[in-house]
Amino acid sequence: MASMTASERLALIRENLAEILNPEIIEKILDEGRNPKIYWGTATTGRPHCGYFVPAIKIAQLLAAGCDVTVLLADIHGFLDNLKAPLELVAHRAEYYRFIVKSILEAVGVSTEKLRFVLGSEYQKSPEYVMDVYKMSSLISEHDAKRAGAEVVKQTDNGPLSGLLYPILQVLDEQYLDVDAQFGGLDQRKLFIAAKDWLPKLGYRERAHILNPMVPGLHGGKMSSSDQDSKIDLLDAPEVVTKKIKKAVATPKVVEENGVLAFVEFVLLPAAALRGKREFTVERERDGLEPLVYTEIANMHEDYRNDVLTPQLLKPAVARALTQLLAPVQDAFQASKEWQDITLKAYPPPPKKEKKVKDKGSRHPGKQNQQELPIREAQ
């Protein structure tokens, strides 16, 4: 980072983003030679999957650009979001997330020296924070709170009041984490717009917001923790990764909503760049042809539209590159008894169903004999 100019640092921060709100805040800090302080929050609920590589790679780029990055393990947020999990379970999951995020960054060779982890419950229960929640609750309408959390909080016709508190907490986090900017997905844009309006109501300054695009999952839609076929777990074995990639939706010649190509664009190419060599290789040895080597996604898109790069060539290449990317994460898991133990606490296996003994009725011969046996013994 020491050798990077302010414009180079900004270019790395901007790479693959959908949008930056109030970019002048970040630009001013870089021009002054300082390090922007940025936070990314994640509600510690479902088990992280390969979709988490998308924000993790952006975090890696922010660190490489010299930013001071805070990862908020939002345990109270996870509890508030339609009460998805009890607080005790959410706390274990926060520790699991800490292991996952750190290991992903280390897998792409990025130092986590300037990475800070903060548990939401460490400061969100302080008197000052709670008082600010009360103050903001008195200034924000129900309509505005629902609108801000529309694409972030699960909303139902008669949902719990906690869903309205969720966006208020996320906005206040910017102040209490003492950051210059918040990073999140494009689905949080309404909440980020609200933050620009709400914080000054309490006399706090506006922050910048950097937004990742919504990257399609393997089936075209959002990669979901609840859909086993749409996601690849970070601890999946190579053969499982290959099988899931093989089943992924990748319509020939169609680039739009192509989750396999999107994964190359937002994870595999940037990860390769962070490790020192930005390229993605597609082997064509079976066809007796030279491999296709890409350094820019635009060239891949062009070849895919022209059927030079086919799904049959692309999928094995993605599976191979992803397996290599996951290897250090999985090695770290195998080497850590602490991580293994916290996994069982955070995501305990479902209880085994007890086999029900079928009641054959009192007229069943065996049943009759059992009933008569004590009588004979008594005689």
Short mmCIF file of N, CA and C in Angstrom, two decimals, residues 269-378:
data_model
loop_
_atom_site.label_atom_id
_atom_site.label_comp_id
_atom_site.label_asym_id
_atom_site.label_seq_id
_atom_site.Cartn_x
_atom_site.Cartn_y
_atom_site.Cartn_z
N LEU A 269 -11.24 -13.96 -10.24
CA LEU A 269 -10.27 -13.03 -10.83
C LEU A 269 -9.68 -12.07 -9.79
N PRO A 270 -10.52 -11.40 -8.96
CA PRO A 270 -9.94 -10.52 -7.93
C PRO A 270 -9.06 -11.28 -6.93
N ALA A 271 -9.45 -12.52 -6.59
CA ALA A 271 -8.64 -13.33 -5.66
C ALA A 271 -7.28 -13.63 -6.26
N ALA A 272 -7.26 -13.95 -7.56
CA ALA A 272 -5.99 -14.21 -8.24
C ALA A 272 -5.11 -12.96 -8.25
N ALA A 273 -5.74 -11.80 -8.45
CA ALA A 273 -4.99 -10.54 -8.45
C ALA A 273 -4.37 -10.27 -7.08
N LEU A 274 -5.12 -10.54 -6.02
CA LEU A 274 -4.61 -10.33 -4.66
C LEU A 274 -3.45 -11.26 -4.35
N ARG A 275 -3.45 -12.43 -4.99
CA ARG A 275 -2.35 -13.37 -4.77
C ARG A 275 -1.16 -13.09 -5.69
N GLY A 276 -1.32 -12.10 -6.57
CA GLY A 276 -0.16 -11.67 -7.36
C GLY A 276 -0.25 -11.84 -8.86
N LYS A 277 -1.20 -12.65 -9.35
CA LYS A 277 -1.30 -12.88 -10.79
C LYS A 277 -2.76 -12.97 -11.20
N ARG A 278 -3.26 -11.89 -11.79
CA ARG A 278 -4.68 -11.83 -12.17
C ARG A 278 -4.92 -12.58 -13.47
N GLU A 279 -5.35 -13.82 -13.35
CA GLU A 279 -5.72 -14.58 -14.54
C GLU A 279 -6.57 -15.78 -14.15
N PHE A 280 -7.38 -16.20 -15.12
CA PHE A 280 -8.23 -17.37 -14.94
C PHE A 280 -8.04 -18.25 -16.17
N THR A 281 -7.70 -19.51 -15.93
CA THR A 281 -7.35 -20.42 -17.03
C THR A 281 -8.44 -21.47 -17.23
N VAL A 282 -8.80 -21.66 -18.51
CA VAL A 282 -9.78 -22.69 -18.89
C VAL A 282 -9.05 -23.70 -19.76
N GLU A 283 -8.91 -24.93 -19.26
CA GLU A 283 -8.21 -25.97 -20.00
C GLU A 283 -9.06 -26.50 -21.16
N ARG A 284 -8.38 -26.77 -22.29
CA ARG A 284 -9.07 -27.38 -23.44
C ARG A 284 -8.27 -28.56 -23.97
N GLU A 285 -7.54 -29.20 -23.06
CA GLU A 285 -6.66 -30.31 -23.43
C GLU A 285 -7.42 -31.46 -24.08
N ARG A 286 -8.65 -31.71 -23.58
CA ARG A 286 -9.46 -32.79 -24.12
C ARG A 286 -9.76 -32.60 -25.60
N ASP A 287 -9.85 -31.33 -26.01
CA ASP A 287 -10.12 -31.02 -27.42
C ASP A 287 -8.84 -30.82 -28.23
N GLY A 288 -7.69 -31.02 -27.59
CA GLY A 288 -6.42 -30.84 -28.28
C GLY A 288 -6.11 -29.39 -28.60
N LEU A 289 -6.66 -28.45 -27.79
CA LEU A 289 -6.46 -27.03 -28.04
C LEU A 289 -5.71 -26.37 -26.89
N GLU A 290 -5.12 -25.22 -27.15
CA GLU A 290 -4.43 -24.46 -26.11
C GLU A 290 -5.44 -23.94 -25.10
N PRO A 291 -5.04 -23.78 -23.84
CA PRO A 291 -5.97 -23.25 -22.84
C PRO A 291 -6.36 -21.80 -23.13
N LEU A 292 -7.52 -21.42 -22.66
CA LEU A 292 -7.95 -20.03 -22.73
C LEU A 292 -7.52 -19.35 -21.42
N VAL A 293 -6.81 -18.26 -21.53
CA VAL A 293 -6.32 -17.55 -20.35
C VAL A 293 -6.92 -16.14 -20.35
N TYR A 294 -7.63 -15.81 -19.27
CA TYR A 294 -8.31 -14.52 -19.19
C TYR A 294 -7.75 -13.68 -18.04
N THR A 295 -7.58 -12.40 -18.32
CA THR A 295 -7.19 -11.45 -17.27
C THR A 295 -8.30 -10.43 -17.01
N GLU A 296 -9.25 -10.35 -17.95
CA GLU A 296 -10.38 -9.41 -17.80
C GLU A 296 -11.69 -10.14 -18.08
N ILE A 297 -12.71 -9.82 -17.32
CA ILE A 297 -14.00 -10.49 -17.47
C ILE A 297 -14.65 -10.14 -18.81
N ALA A 298 -14.38 -8.97 -19.36
CA ALA A 298 -14.98 -8.56 -20.63
C ALA A 298 -14.61 -9.55 -21.74
N ASN A 299 -13.38 -10.02 -21.72
CA ASN A 299 -12.95 -11.00 -22.74
C ASN A 299 -13.66 -12.34 -22.56
N MET A 300 -13.89 -12.70 -21.31
CA MET A 300 -14.64 -13.94 -21.05
C MET A 300 -16.07 -13.83 -21.56
N HIS A 301 -16.69 -12.68 -21.27
CA HIS A 301 -18.06 -12.46 -21.73
C HIS A 301 -18.16 -12.55 -23.25
N GLU A 302 -17.19 -11.95 -23.93
CA GLU A 302 -17.18 -11.97 -25.40
C GLU A 302 -17.07 -13.39 -25.92
N ASP A 303 -16.13 -14.16 -25.36
CA ASP A 303 -15.95 -15.55 -25.81
C ASP A 303 -17.17 -16.41 -25.48
N TYR A 304 -17.80 -16.11 -24.35
CA TYR A 304 -18.97 -16.90 -23.95
C TYR A 304 -20.15 -16.62 -24.89
N ARG A 305 -20.34 -15.35 -25.23
CA ARG A 305 -21.42 -15.00 -26.16
C ARG A 305 -21.19 -15.63 -27.54
N ASN A 306 -19.92 -15.75 -27.92
CA ASN A 306 -19.59 -16.30 -29.24
C ASN A 306 -19.41 -17.81 -29.22
N ASP A 307 -19.68 -18.44 -28.08
CA ASP A 307 -19.61 -19.89 -27.91
C ASP A 307 -18.20 -20.46 -28.04
N VAL A 308 -17.21 -19.58 -27.92
CA VAL A 308 -15.81 -20.06 -27.85
C VAL A 308 -15.60 -20.68 -26.46
N LEU A 309 -16.12 -20.00 -25.46
CA LEU A 309 -16.11 -20.51 -24.08
C LEU A 309 -17.51 -21.07 -23.82
N THR A 310 -17.59 -22.38 -23.66
CA THR A 310 -18.88 -23.05 -23.47
C THR A 310 -19.08 -23.42 -21.99
N PRO A 311 -20.31 -23.70 -21.59
CA PRO A 311 -20.54 -24.16 -20.21
C PRO A 311 -19.73 -25.42 -19.88
N GLN A 312 -19.56 -26.29 -20.87
CA GLN A 312 -18.83 -27.54 -20.65
C GLN A 312 -17.35 -27.29 -20.37
N LEU A 313 -16.82 -26.19 -20.87
CA LEU A 313 -15.43 -25.81 -20.59
C LEU A 313 -15.33 -24.98 -19.31
N LEU A 314 -16.31 -24.09 -19.13
CA LEU A 314 -16.28 -23.15 -18.01
C LEU A 314 -16.44 -23.83 -16.66
N LYS A 315 -17.42 -24.72 -16.55
CA LYS A 315 -17.75 -25.30 -15.25
C LYS A 315 -16.59 -26.07 -14.61
N PRO A 316 -15.90 -26.96 -15.33
CA PRO A 316 -14.77 -27.65 -14.70
C PRO A 316 -13.66 -26.69 -14.27
N ALA A 317 -13.45 -25.63 -15.04
CA ALA A 317 -12.42 -24.64 -14.70
C ALA A 317 -12.77 -23.91 -13.41
N VAL A 318 -14.06 -23.54 -13.26
CA VAL A 318 -14.51 -22.86 -12.05
C VAL A 318 -14.42 -23.80 -10.85
N ALA A 319 -14.85 -25.05 -11.04
CA ALA A 319 -14.79 -26.03 -9.95
C ALA A 319 -13.35 -26.23 -9.48
N ARG A 320 -12.42 -26.31 -10.42
CA ARG A 320 -11.00 -26.49 -10.07
C ARG A 320 -10.45 -25.27 -9.33
N ALA A 321 -10.75 -24.08 -9.82
CA ALA A 321 -10.23 -22.85 -9.19
C ALA A 321 -10.86 -22.64 -7.81
N LEU A 322 -12.14 -22.96 -7.67
CA LEU A 322 -12.80 -22.79 -6.38
C LEU A 322 -12.27 -23.80 -5.36
N THR A 323 -12.03 -25.02 -5.80
CA THR A 323 -11.46 -26.04 -4.91
C THR A 323 -10.10 -25.59 -4.38
N GLN A 324 -9.29 -24.99 -5.26
CA GLN A 324 -7.98 -24.48 -4.84
C GLN A 324 -8.13 -23.33 -3.85
N LEU A 325 -9.14 -22.49 -4.07
CA LEU A 325 -9.38 -21.35 -3.18
C LEU A 325 -9.86 -21.81 -1.81
N LEU A 326 -10.65 -22.89 -1.80
CA LEU A 326 -11.20 -23.40 -0.54
C LEU A 326 -10.19 -24.22 0.26
N ALA A 327 -9.18 -24.74 -0.41
CA ALA A 327 -8.23 -25.65 0.26
C ALA A 327 -7.63 -25.07 1.53
N PRO A 328 -7.07 -23.84 1.51
CA PRO A 328 -6.50 -23.31 2.76
C PRO A 328 -7.54 -23.06 3.85
N VAL A 329 -8.77 -22.73 3.46
CA VAL A 329 -9.85 -22.55 4.44
C VAL A 329 -10.13 -23.88 5.14
N GLN A 330 -10.22 -24.93 4.34
CA GLN A 330 -10.51 -26.25 4.89
C GLN A 330 -9.33 -26.80 5.70
N ASP A 331 -8.11 -26.49 5.27
CA ASP A 331 -6.92 -26.90 6.04
C ASP A 331 -6.92 -26.23 7.41
N ALA A 332 -7.29 -24.94 7.43
CA ALA A 332 -7.34 -24.19 8.69
C ALA A 332 -8.39 -24.79 9.62
N PHE A 333 -9.52 -25.22 9.05
CA PHE A 333 -10.58 -25.84 9.84
C PHE A 333 -10.10 -27.16 10.45
N GLN A 334 -9.45 -27.97 9.64
CA GLN A 334 -8.96 -29.28 10.12
C GLN A 334 -7.90 -29.11 11.20
N ALA A 335 -7.14 -28.01 11.16
CA ALA A 335 -6.05 -27.79 12.12
C ALA A 335 -6.52 -27.14 13.41
N SER A 336 -7.79 -26.70 13.46
CA SER A 336 -8.28 -25.96 14.63
C SER A 336 -9.37 -26.75 15.36
N LYS A 337 -9.01 -27.31 16.51
CA LYS A 337 -10.00 -28.01 17.34
C LYS A 337 -11.05 -27.02 17.85
N GLU A 338 -10.62 -25.78 18.13
CA GLU A 338 -11.54 -24.75 18.63
C GLU A 338 -12.61 -24.45 17.59
N TRP A 339 -12.19 -24.32 16.31
CA TRP A 339 -13.14 -24.04 15.24
C TRP A 339 -14.12 -25.20 15.07
N GLN A 340 -13.61 -26.41 15.13
CA GLN A 340 -14.46 -27.59 14.98
C GLN A 340 -15.50 -27.67 16.10
N ASP A 341 -15.05 -27.36 17.33
CA ASP A 341 -15.97 -27.41 18.47
C ASP A 341 -17.06 -26.34 18.36
N ILE A 342 -16.67 -25.13 17.93
CA ILE A 342 -17.65 -24.04 17.84
C ILE A 342 -18.65 -24.31 16.71
N THR A 343 -18.23 -25.06 15.68
CA THR A 343 -19.13 -25.41 14.58
C THR A 343 -20.29 -26.26 15.08
N LEU A 344 -19.98 -27.22 15.94
CA LEU A 344 -21.03 -28.10 16.49
C LEU A 344 -21.99 -27.34 17.38
N LYS A 345 -21.47 -26.31 18.08
CA LYS A 345 -22.34 -25.50 18.94
C LYS A 345 -23.17 -24.52 18.12
N ALA A 346 -22.56 -23.97 17.05
CA ALA A 346 -23.25 -22.98 16.23
C ALA A 346 -24.30 -23.60 15.32
N TYR A 347 -23.98 -24.74 14.76
CA TYR A 347 -24.89 -25.41 13.81
C TYR A 347 -25.01 -26.88 14.21
N PRO A 348 -25.66 -27.14 15.36
CA PRO A 348 -25.77 -28.53 15.82
C PRO A 348 -26.57 -29.37 14.84
N PRO A 349 -26.17 -30.63 14.66
CA PRO A 349 -26.93 -31.49 13.75
C PRO A 349 -28.34 -31.70 14.27
N PRO A 350 -29.31 -31.85 13.39
CA PRO A 350 -30.69 -32.04 13.85
C PRO A 350 -30.81 -33.33 14.65
N PRO A 351 -31.66 -33.33 15.67
CA PRO A 351 -31.81 -34.55 16.49
C PRO A 351 -32.33 -35.70 15.66
N LYS A 352 -31.83 -36.89 15.99
CA LYS A 352 -32.27 -38.08 15.25
C LYS A 352 -33.73 -38.40 15.61
N LYS A 353 -34.49 -38.72 14.58
CA LYS A 353 -35.88 -39.07 14.80
C LYS A 353 -35.98 -40.45 15.43
N GLU A 354 -36.74 -40.53 16.51
CA GLU A 354 -36.94 -41.82 17.16
C GLU A 354 -37.89 -42.67 16.33
N LYS A 355 -37.50 -43.95 16.19
CA LYS A 355 -38.34 -44.85 15.42
C LYS A 355 -39.58 -45.21 16.22
N LYS A 356 -40.74 -44.93 15.66
CA LYS A 356 -41.98 -45.21 16.36
C LYS A 356 -42.32 -46.70 16.28
N VAL A 357 -42.69 -47.25 17.42
CA VAL A 357 -43.11 -48.65 17.46
C VAL A 357 -44.59 -48.70 17.08
N LYS A 358 -44.87 -49.44 16.06
CA LYS A 358 -46.24 -49.49 15.56
C LYS A 358 -47.11 -50.31 16.50
N ASP A 359 -48.22 -49.73 16.91
CA ASP A 359 -49.17 -50.43 17.77
C ASP A 359 -50.07 -51.30 16.90
N LYS A 360 -49.90 -52.63 17.07
CA LYS A 360 -50.66 -53.54 16.20
C LYS A 360 -52.05 -53.88 16.75
N GLY A 361 -52.37 -53.31 17.92
CA GLY A 361 -53.70 -53.52 18.49
C GLY A 361 -53.74 -54.70 19.44
N SER A 362 -54.74 -54.72 20.29
CA SER A 362 -54.85 -55.74 21.33
C SER A 362 -55.21 -57.12 20.79
N ARG A 363 -55.71 -57.16 19.54
CA ARG A 363 -56.13 -58.46 18.98
C ARG A 363 -55.00 -59.14 18.24
N HIS A 364 -53.84 -58.48 18.19
CA HIS A 364 -52.67 -59.11 17.57
C HIS A 364 -52.22 -60.28 18.43
N PRO A 365 -51.92 -61.47 17.87
CA PRO A 365 -51.57 -62.66 18.67
C PRO A 365 -50.45 -62.41 19.67
N GLY A 366 -49.41 -61.70 19.21
CA GLY A 366 -48.28 -61.41 20.10
C GLY A 366 -48.71 -60.57 21.28
N LYS A 367 -49.61 -59.61 21.03
CA LYS A 367 -50.11 -58.73 22.08
C LYS A 367 -50.90 -59.53 23.11
N GLN A 368 -51.68 -60.50 22.61
CA GLN A 368 -52.53 -61.31 23.49
C GLN A 368 -51.66 -62.15 24.42
N ASN A 369 -50.62 -62.74 23.85
CA ASN A 369 -49.72 -63.58 24.65
C ASN A 369 -49.03 -62.78 25.73
N GLN A 370 -48.63 -61.50 25.36
CA GLN A 370 -47.97 -60.65 26.33
C GLN A 370 -48.90 -60.32 27.48
N GLN A 371 -50.20 -60.15 27.15
CA GLN A 371 -51.16 -59.81 28.19
C GLN A 371 -51.44 -61.01 29.10
N GLU A 372 -51.39 -62.24 28.53
CA GLU A 372 -51.71 -63.43 29.30
C GLU A 372 -50.55 -63.90 30.15
N LEU A 373 -49.29 -63.52 29.77
CA LEU A 373 -48.12 -64.04 30.41
C LEU A 373 -48.07 -63.78 31.92
N PRO A 374 -48.32 -62.55 32.39
CA PRO A 374 -48.28 -62.30 33.84
C PRO A 374 -49.30 -63.12 34.61
N ILE A 375 -50.45 -63.42 33.97
CA ILE A 375 -51.50 -64.20 34.63
C ILE A 375 -51.00 -65.60 34.89
N ARG A 376 -50.33 -66.20 33.87
CA ARG A 376 -49.82 -67.56 34.01
C ARG A 376 -48.75 -67.62 35.08
N GLU A 377 -47.89 -66.58 35.10
CA GLU A 377 -46.84 -66.55 36.11
C GLU A 377 -47.45 -66.46 37.51
N ALA A 378 -48.54 -65.69 37.61
CA ALA A 378 -49.19 -65.51 38.90
C ALA A 378 -49.80 -66.81 39.39
#
